[in-house]
PDB file of C-alpha atoms in Angstrom:
ATOM      1  CA  UNK E  55       7.287 -11.497  14.101  1.00  0.00           C
ATOM      2  CA  UNK E  56       5.532  -8.153  14.572  1.00  0.00           C
ATOM      3  CA  UNK E  57       6.184  -6.235  17.759  1.00  0.00           C
ATOM      4  CA  UNK E  58       2.483  -5.362  17.988  1.00  0.00           C
ATOM      5  CA  UNK E  59      -0.354  -7.740  17.186  1.00  0.00           C
ATOM      6  CA  UNK E  60      -2.951  -4.984  16.747  1.00  0.00           C
ATOM      7  CA  UNK E  61      -3.327  -1.239  16.343  1.00  0.00           C
ATOM      8  CA  UNK E  62      -4.664  -0.890  19.882  1.00  0.00           C
ATOM      9  CA  UNK E  63      -1.455  -2.470  21.204  1.00  0.00           C
ATOM     10  CA  UNK E  64       0.636  -0.177  19.019  1.00  0.00           C
ATOM     11  CA  UNK E  65      -1.240   2.948  20.100  1.00  0.00           C
ATOM     12  CA  UNK E  66      -0.736   2.107  23.782  1.00  0.00           C
ATOM     13  CA  UNK E  67       3.050   2.145  23.403  1.00  0.00           C
ATOM     14  CA  UNK E  68       3.715   4.584  20.544  1.00  0.00           C
ATOM     15  CA  UNK E  69       2.873   8.293  20.388  1.00  0.00           C
ATOM     16  CA  UNK E  70       0.530   9.553  17.673  1.00  0.00           C
ATOM     17  CA  UNK E  71       2.043  12.494  15.806  1.00  0.00           C
ATOM     18  CA  UNK E  72       5.541  11.622  17.036  1.00  0.00           C
ATOM     19  CA  UNK E  73       6.109   7.930  16.285  1.00  0.00           C
ATOM     20  CA  UNK E  74       3.314   7.457  13.751  1.00  0.00           C
ATOM     21  CA  UNK E  75       0.374   9.169  12.092  1.00  0.00           C
ATOM     22  CA  UNK E  76      -2.835   7.972  10.489  1.00  0.00           C
ATOM     23  CA  UNK E  77      -3.990   9.598   7.248  1.00  0.00           C
ATOM     24  CA  UNK E  78      -7.506   9.033   5.941  1.00  0.00           C
ATOM     25  CA  UNK E  79      -9.994  10.611   3.575  1.00  0.00           C
ATOM     26  CA  UNK E  80     -13.245   9.399   2.108  1.00  0.00           C
ATOM     27  CA  UNK E  81     -14.305   9.730  -1.523  1.00  0.00           C
ATOM     28  CA  UNK E  82     -16.344   7.606  -3.906  1.00  0.00           C
ATOM     29  CA  UNK E  83     -17.257   4.205  -2.424  1.00  0.00           C
ATOM     30  CA  UNK E  84     -15.953   2.087  -5.298  1.00  0.00           C
ATOM     31  CA  UNK E  85     -12.307   1.838  -4.224  1.00  0.00           C
ATOM     32  CA  UNK E  86     -10.197   2.520  -1.161  1.00  0.00           C
ATOM     33  CA  UNK E  87      -6.414   2.690  -1.580  1.00  0.00           C
ATOM     34  CA  UNK E  88      -4.549   1.618   1.552  1.00  0.00           C
ATOM     35  CA  UNK E  89      -0.894   1.780   2.613  1.00  0.00           C
ATOM     36  CA  UNK E  90      -0.878   0.002   5.976  1.00  0.00           C
ATOM     37  CA  UNK E  91       2.908   0.263   6.307  1.00  0.00           C
ATOM     38  CA  UNK E  92       3.605   3.763   5.031  1.00  0.00           C
ATOM     39  CA  UNK E  93       6.085   6.453   5.948  1.00  0.00           C
ATOM     40  CA  UNK E  94       9.308   4.943   7.225  1.00  0.00           C
ATOM     41  CA  UNK E  95       7.892   1.430   7.628  1.00  0.00           C
ATOM     42  CA  UNK E  96       7.864   0.534   3.917  1.00  0.00           C
ATOM     43  CA  UNK E  97       9.043   3.801   2.346  1.00  0.00           C
ATOM     44  CA  UNK E  98       7.229   5.092  -0.695  1.00  0.00           C
ATOM     45  CA  UNK E  99       4.029   3.114  -0.252  1.00  0.00           C
ATOM     46  CA  UNK E 100       1.922   5.855   1.318  1.00  0.00           C
ATOM     47  CA  UNK E 101       3.034   8.359  -1.321  1.00  0.00           C
ATOM     48  CA  UNK E 102       1.984   5.912  -4.031  1.00  0.00           C
ATOM     49  CA  UNK E 103      -1.368   5.184  -2.390  1.00  0.00           C
ATOM     50  CA  UNK E 104      -2.091   8.883  -1.862  1.00  0.00           C
ATOM     51  CA  UNK E 105      -1.350   9.710  -5.500  1.00  0.00           C
ATOM     52  CA  UNK E 106      -3.391   6.777  -6.818  1.00  0.00           C
ATOM     53  CA  UNK E 107      -6.388   7.760  -4.712  1.00  0.00           C
ATOM     54  CA  UNK E 108      -6.092  11.504  -5.426  1.00  0.00           C
ATOM     55  CA  UNK E 109      -9.557  13.037  -4.957  1.00  0.00           C
ATOM     56  CA  UNK E 110     -11.352  10.168  -6.689  1.00  0.00           C
ATOM     57  CA  UNK E 111     -10.951   7.230  -4.323  1.00  0.00           C
ATOM     58  CA  UNK E 112     -10.826   6.838  -0.559  1.00  0.00           C
ATOM     59  CA  UNK E 113      -7.350   6.712   0.997  1.00  0.00           C
ATOM     60  CA  UNK E 114      -5.788   5.429   4.185  1.00  0.00           C
ATOM     61  CA  UNK E 115      -2.219   5.157   5.440  1.00  0.00           C
ATOM     62  CA  UNK E 116      -0.500   4.369   8.692  1.00  0.00           C
ATOM     63  CA  UNK E 117       2.856   6.145   8.482  1.00  0.00           C
ATOM     64  CA  UNK E 118       5.924   5.551  10.600  1.00  0.00           C
ATOM     65  CA  UNK E 119       7.538   8.836  11.658  1.00  0.00           C
ATOM     66  CA  UNK E 120      10.465   7.590  13.738  1.00  0.00           C
ATOM     67  CA  UNK E 121      14.028   8.549  12.820  1.00  0.00           C
ATOM     68  CA  UNK E 122      14.801   4.811  13.097  1.00  0.00           C
ATOM     69  CA  UNK E 123      13.058   1.598  14.117  1.00  0.00           C
ATOM     70  CA  UNK E 124       9.889   2.119  12.081  1.00  0.00           C
ATOM     71  CA  UNK E 125       9.629  -1.608  11.414  1.00  0.00           C
ATOM     72  CA  UNK E 126       8.351  -1.840  15.011  1.00  0.00           C
ATOM     73  CA  UNK E 127       5.136  -0.292  13.654  1.00  0.00           C
ATOM     74  CA  UNK E 128       4.468  -3.067  11.146  1.00  0.00           C
ATOM     75  CA  UNK E 129       1.151  -4.847  11.745  1.00  0.00           C
ATOM     76  CA  UNK E 130       0.588  -7.767   9.412  1.00  0.00           C
ATOM     77  CA  UNK E 131      -2.262  -7.382   6.937  1.00  0.00           C
ATOM     78  CA  UNK E 132      -4.422 -10.114   8.456  1.00  0.00           C
ATOM     79  CA  UNK E 133      -4.386  -8.297  11.812  1.00  0.00           C
ATOM     80  CA  UNK E 134      -4.430  -4.679  10.655  1.00  0.00           C
ATOM     81  CA  UNK E 135      -7.325  -3.152  12.586  1.00  0.00           C
ATOM     82  CA  UNK E 136      -6.775   0.610  12.689  1.00  0.00           C
ATOM     83  CA  UNK E 137     -10.343   1.935  13.238  1.00  0.00           C
ATOM     84  CA  UNK E 138     -10.429   4.559  10.476  1.00  0.00           C
ATOM     85  CA  UNK E 139      -9.171   1.996   7.992  1.00  0.00           C
ATOM     86  CA  UNK E 140     -11.848  -0.496   9.000  1.00  0.00           C
ATOM     87  CA  UNK E 141     -14.493   2.216   8.670  1.00  0.00           C
ATOM     88  CA  UNK E 142     -13.362   3.072   5.138  1.00  0.00           C
ATOM     89  CA  UNK E 143     -13.241  -0.599   4.186  1.00  0.00           C
ATOM     90  CA  UNK E 144     -16.811  -1.057   5.404  1.00  0.00           C
ATOM     91  CA  UNK E 145     -17.902   1.766   3.074  1.00  0.00           C
ATOM     92  CA  UNK E 146     -15.850   0.739   0.024  1.00  0.00           C
ATOM     93  CA  UNK E 147     -16.518  -1.988  -2.493  1.00  0.00           C
ATOM     94  CA  UNK E 148     -12.910  -2.958  -3.236  1.00  0.00           C
ATOM     95  CA  UNK E 149      -9.597  -2.285  -1.498  1.00  0.00           C
ATOM     96  CA  UNK E 150      -6.241  -1.979  -3.231  1.00  0.00           C
ATOM     97  CA  UNK E 151      -3.325  -2.181  -0.801  1.00  0.00           C
ATOM     98  CA  UNK E 152       0.225  -0.975  -1.430  1.00  0.00           C
ATOM     99  CA  UNK E 153       3.119  -2.745   0.291  1.00  0.00           C
ATOM    100  CA  UNK E 154       6.891  -2.499   0.116  1.00  0.00           C
ATOM    101  CA  UNK E 155       8.515  -5.846  -0.611  1.00  0.00           C
ATOM    102  CA  UNK E 156      11.977  -5.715   0.933  1.00  0.00           C
ATOM    103  CA  UNK E 157      14.090  -7.198  -1.839  1.00  0.00           C
ATOM    104  CA  UNK E 158      16.678  -5.069  -3.619  1.00  0.00           C
ATOM    105  CA  UNK E 159      16.599  -7.460  -6.577  1.00  0.00           C
ATOM    106  CA  UNK E 160      15.195  -5.520  -9.532  1.00  0.00           C
ATOM    107  CA  UNK E 161      13.835  -8.740 -10.985  1.00  0.00           C
ATOM    108  CA  UNK E 162      11.340  -8.929  -8.130  1.00  0.00           C
ATOM    109  CA  UNK E 163       9.446  -5.981  -9.625  1.00  0.00           C
ATOM    110  CA  UNK E 164       5.791  -5.742  -8.615  1.00  0.00           C
ATOM    111  CA  UNK E 165       4.023  -8.747  -7.094  1.00  0.00           C
ATOM    112  CA  UNK E 166       0.260  -8.744  -7.670  1.00  0.00           C
ATOM    113  CA  UNK E 167      -2.049 -10.712  -5.381  1.00  0.00           C
ATOM    114  CA  UNK E 168      -5.442 -10.609  -3.690  1.00  0.00           C
ATOM    115  CA  UNK E 169      -8.726 -12.400  -4.268  1.00  0.00           C
ATOM    116  CA  UNK E 170     -10.004 -10.092  -7.033  1.00  0.00           C
ATOM    117  CA  UNK E 171      -8.470 -11.871 -10.019  1.00  0.00           C
ATOM    118  CA  UNK E 172     -10.150  -9.670 -12.625  1.00  0.00           C
ATOM    119  CA  UNK E 173      -8.884  -6.403 -11.175  1.00  0.00           C
ATOM    120  CA  UNK E 174      -5.472  -7.915 -10.392  1.00  0.00           C
ATOM    121  CA  UNK E 175      -5.111  -8.919 -14.054  1.00  0.00           C
ATOM    122  CA  UNK E 176      -6.239  -5.489 -15.197  1.00  0.00           C
ATOM    123  CA  UNK E 177      -3.738  -3.685 -12.946  1.00  0.00           C
ATOM    124  CA  UNK E 178      -0.950  -6.149 -13.691  1.00  0.00           C
ATOM    125  CA  UNK E 179      -1.445  -5.752 -17.423  1.00  0.00           C
ATOM    126  CA  UNK E 180      -1.414  -1.958 -17.206  1.00  0.00           C
ATOM    127  CA  UNK E 181       1.800  -1.986 -15.177  1.00  0.00           C
ATOM    128  CA  UNK E 182       3.449  -4.470 -17.535  1.00  0.00           C
ATOM    129  CA  UNK E 183       2.665  -2.200 -20.467  1.00  0.00           C
ATOM    130  CA  UNK E 184       4.575   0.560 -18.647  1.00  0.00           C
ATOM    131  CA  UNK E 185       7.614  -1.705 -18.400  1.00  0.00           C
ATOM    132  CA  UNK E 186       7.231  -2.934 -14.824  1.00  0.00           C
ATOM    133  CA  UNK E 187       8.167  -6.557 -14.152  1.00  0.00           C
ATOM    134  CA  UNK E 188       4.818  -7.883 -12.910  1.00  0.00           C
ATOM    135  CA  UNK E 189       4.719 -11.260 -11.211  1.00  0.00           C
ATOM    136  CA  UNK E 190       2.428 -13.491  -9.201  1.00  0.00           C
ATOM    137  CA  UNK E 191       4.084 -14.029  -5.797  1.00  0.00           C
ATOM    138  CA  UNK E 192       5.360 -17.521  -4.995  1.00  0.00           C
ATOM    139  CA  UNK E 193       5.567 -16.786  -1.268  1.00  0.00           C
ATOM    140  CA  UNK E 194       2.163 -17.553   0.316  1.00  0.00           C
ATOM    141  CA  UNK E 195       2.773 -14.688   2.732  1.00  0.00           C
ATOM    142  CA  UNK E 196       2.758 -12.219  -0.169  1.00  0.00           C
ATOM    143  CA  UNK E 197      -0.231 -13.551  -2.091  1.00  0.00           C
ATOM    144  CA  UNK E 198      -2.988 -11.684  -0.224  1.00  0.00           C
ATOM    145  CA  UNK E 199      -5.388 -14.629  -0.437  1.00  0.00           C
ATOM    146  CA  UNK E 200      -6.519 -14.740   3.197  1.00  0.00           C
ATOM    147  CA  UNK E 201     -10.150 -13.608   3.588  1.00  0.00           C
ATOM    148  CA  UNK E 202      -9.139 -11.504   6.613  1.00  0.00           C
ATOM    149  CA  UNK E 203      -6.319  -9.748   4.756  1.00  0.00           C
ATOM    150  CA  UNK E 204      -7.233  -6.050   4.584  1.00  0.00           C
ATOM    151  CA  UNK E 205      -7.071  -6.129   0.786  1.00  0.00           C
ATOM    152  CA  UNK E 206     -10.110  -8.431   0.908  1.00  0.00           C
ATOM    153  CA  UNK E 207     -12.154  -6.560   3.515  1.00  0.00           C
ATOM    154  CA  UNK E 208     -14.071  -4.259   1.180  1.00  0.00           C
ATOM    155  CA  UNK E 209     -17.767  -5.036   0.852  1.00  0.00           C
ATOM    156  CA  UNK E 210     -17.103  -7.216  -2.226  1.00  0.00           C
ATOM    157  CA  UNK E 211     -14.866  -9.487  -0.123  1.00  0.00           C
ATOM    158  CA  UNK E 212     -12.092  -9.473  -2.736  1.00  0.00           C
ATOM    159  CA  UNK E 213      -9.404  -6.908  -3.455  1.00  0.00           C
ATOM    160  CA  UNK E 214      -5.870  -6.504  -4.787  1.00  0.00           C
ATOM    161  CA  UNK E 215      -2.538  -6.507  -2.957  1.00  0.00           C
ATOM    162  CA  UNK E 216       0.504  -4.918  -4.625  1.00  0.00           C
ATOM    163  CA  UNK E 217       3.983  -5.664  -3.287  1.00  0.00           C
ATOM    164  CA  UNK E 218       6.485  -3.227  -4.795  1.00  0.00           C
ATOM    165  CA  UNK E 219      10.110  -4.284  -4.389  1.00  0.00           C
ATOM    166  CA  UNK E 220      12.534  -1.892  -2.744  1.00  0.00           C
ATOM    167  CA  UNK E 221      14.597  -1.658  -5.923  1.00  0.00           C
ATOM    168  CA  UNK E 222      11.557  -0.522  -7.904  1.00  0.00           C
ATOM    169  CA  UNK E 223      10.562   1.989  -5.235  1.00  0.00           C
ATOM    170  CA  UNK E 224      14.074   3.424  -5.404  1.00  0.00           C
ATOM    171  CA  UNK E 225      13.442   4.307  -9.057  1.00  0.00           C
ATOM    172  CA  UNK E 226      10.291   6.212  -8.123  1.00  0.00           C
ATOM    173  CA  UNK E 227      11.873   8.851  -5.892  1.00  0.00           C
ATOM    174  CA  UNK E 228      15.016  10.911  -5.601  1.00  0.00           C
ATOM    175  CA  UNK E 229      15.700   8.603  -2.643  1.00  0.00           C
ATOM    176  CA  UNK E 230      13.682   6.649  -0.072  1.00  0.00           C
ATOM    177  CA  UNK E 231      14.550   9.103   2.718  1.00  0.00           C
ATOM    178  CA  UNK E 232      11.720  11.342   3.986  1.00  0.00           C
ATOM    179  CA  UNK E 233      13.076  14.279   1.988  1.00  0.00           C
ATOM    180  CA  UNK E 234      13.827  12.187  -1.100  1.00  0.00           C
ATOM    181  CA  UNK E 235      10.252  10.908  -1.188  1.00  0.00           C
ATOM    182  CA  UNK E 236       9.071  14.498  -1.697  1.00  0.00           C
ATOM    183  CA  UNK E 237      10.593  14.306  -5.183  1.00  0.00           C
ATOM    184  CA  UNK E 238       8.910  11.591  -7.271  1.00  0.00           C
ATOM    185  CA  UNK E 239      10.272  10.544 -10.656  1.00  0.00           C
ATOM    186  CA  UNK E 240       8.710   9.666 -13.998  1.00  0.00           C
ATOM    187  CA  UNK E 241       8.530   6.014 -12.903  1.00  0.00           C
ATOM    188  CA  UNK E 242       6.355   7.068  -9.973  1.00  0.00           C
ATOM    189  CA  UNK E 243       4.046   8.895 -12.374  1.00  0.00           C
ATOM    190  CA  UNK E 244       3.917   5.932 -14.763  1.00  0.00           C
ATOM    191  CA  UNK E 245       3.010   3.537 -11.941  1.00  0.00           C
ATOM    192  CA  UNK E 246       0.317   5.815 -10.543  1.00  0.00           C
ATOM    193  CA  UNK E 247      -1.252   6.593 -13.925  1.00  0.00           C
ATOM    194  CA  UNK E 248      -1.354   2.922 -14.916  1.00  0.00           C
ATOM    195  CA  UNK E 249      -3.259   1.966 -11.788  1.00  0.00           C
ATOM    196  CA  UNK E 250      -5.597   4.959 -11.980  1.00  0.00           C
ATOM    197  CA  UNK E 251      -6.463   4.024 -15.577  1.00  0.00           C
ATOM    198  CA  UNK E 252      -7.145   0.458 -14.454  1.00  0.00           C
ATOM    199  CA  UNK E 253      -9.459   1.589 -11.668  1.00  0.00           C
ATOM    200  CA  UNK E 254     -11.278   4.074 -13.879  1.00  0.00           C
ATOM    201  CA  UNK E 255     -11.910   1.419 -16.519  1.00  0.00           C
ATOM    202  CA  UNK E 256     -13.102  -1.037 -13.869  1.00  0.00           C
ATOM    203  CA  UNK E 257     -15.670   1.502 -12.672  1.00  0.00           C
ATOM    204  CA  UNK E 258     -17.332   1.744 -16.080  1.00  0.00           C
TER     205      UNK E 258
END
């Protein structure tokens, strides 16, 4: 159960710039890459989203900055209503969201969901070719099929949700600490490049 049911509730009790920060930039309207649980909430997800977006696609992240207890800042994807995120979603055709699945089991790999089956298959195939264990989530809570899930709130009404297991994220950085995440590995680069290729080909 989330501590806060909405961003407005979170912002009334947590301090911007101390407990959390919101990152956002606008680019081409085709895609927006979102990490709703970035920073210390689901470590590594905002770094991945930022790198995937680069200067080509819009980007948004809510990052936890606390030394501990960042899970308090988790707002579930069907209730995630940070205003800058909603504004970017309203101006973007398709959203791709990055999440950190909590399992340390390497077999969990990358779970691909969302209502945009075509793009999900394209991204999943690209990641599989880079050696990532790509799966369709069995847990309904990880499938991203709800119409009000932020991955499906772009103007097309269908996006992609990527759940990256903790064990896989560990291979992408020197460590999942704030300092360790400043040092991405070759697996980080492979993941980012695979998704960027998928998005570029989908734009054609």
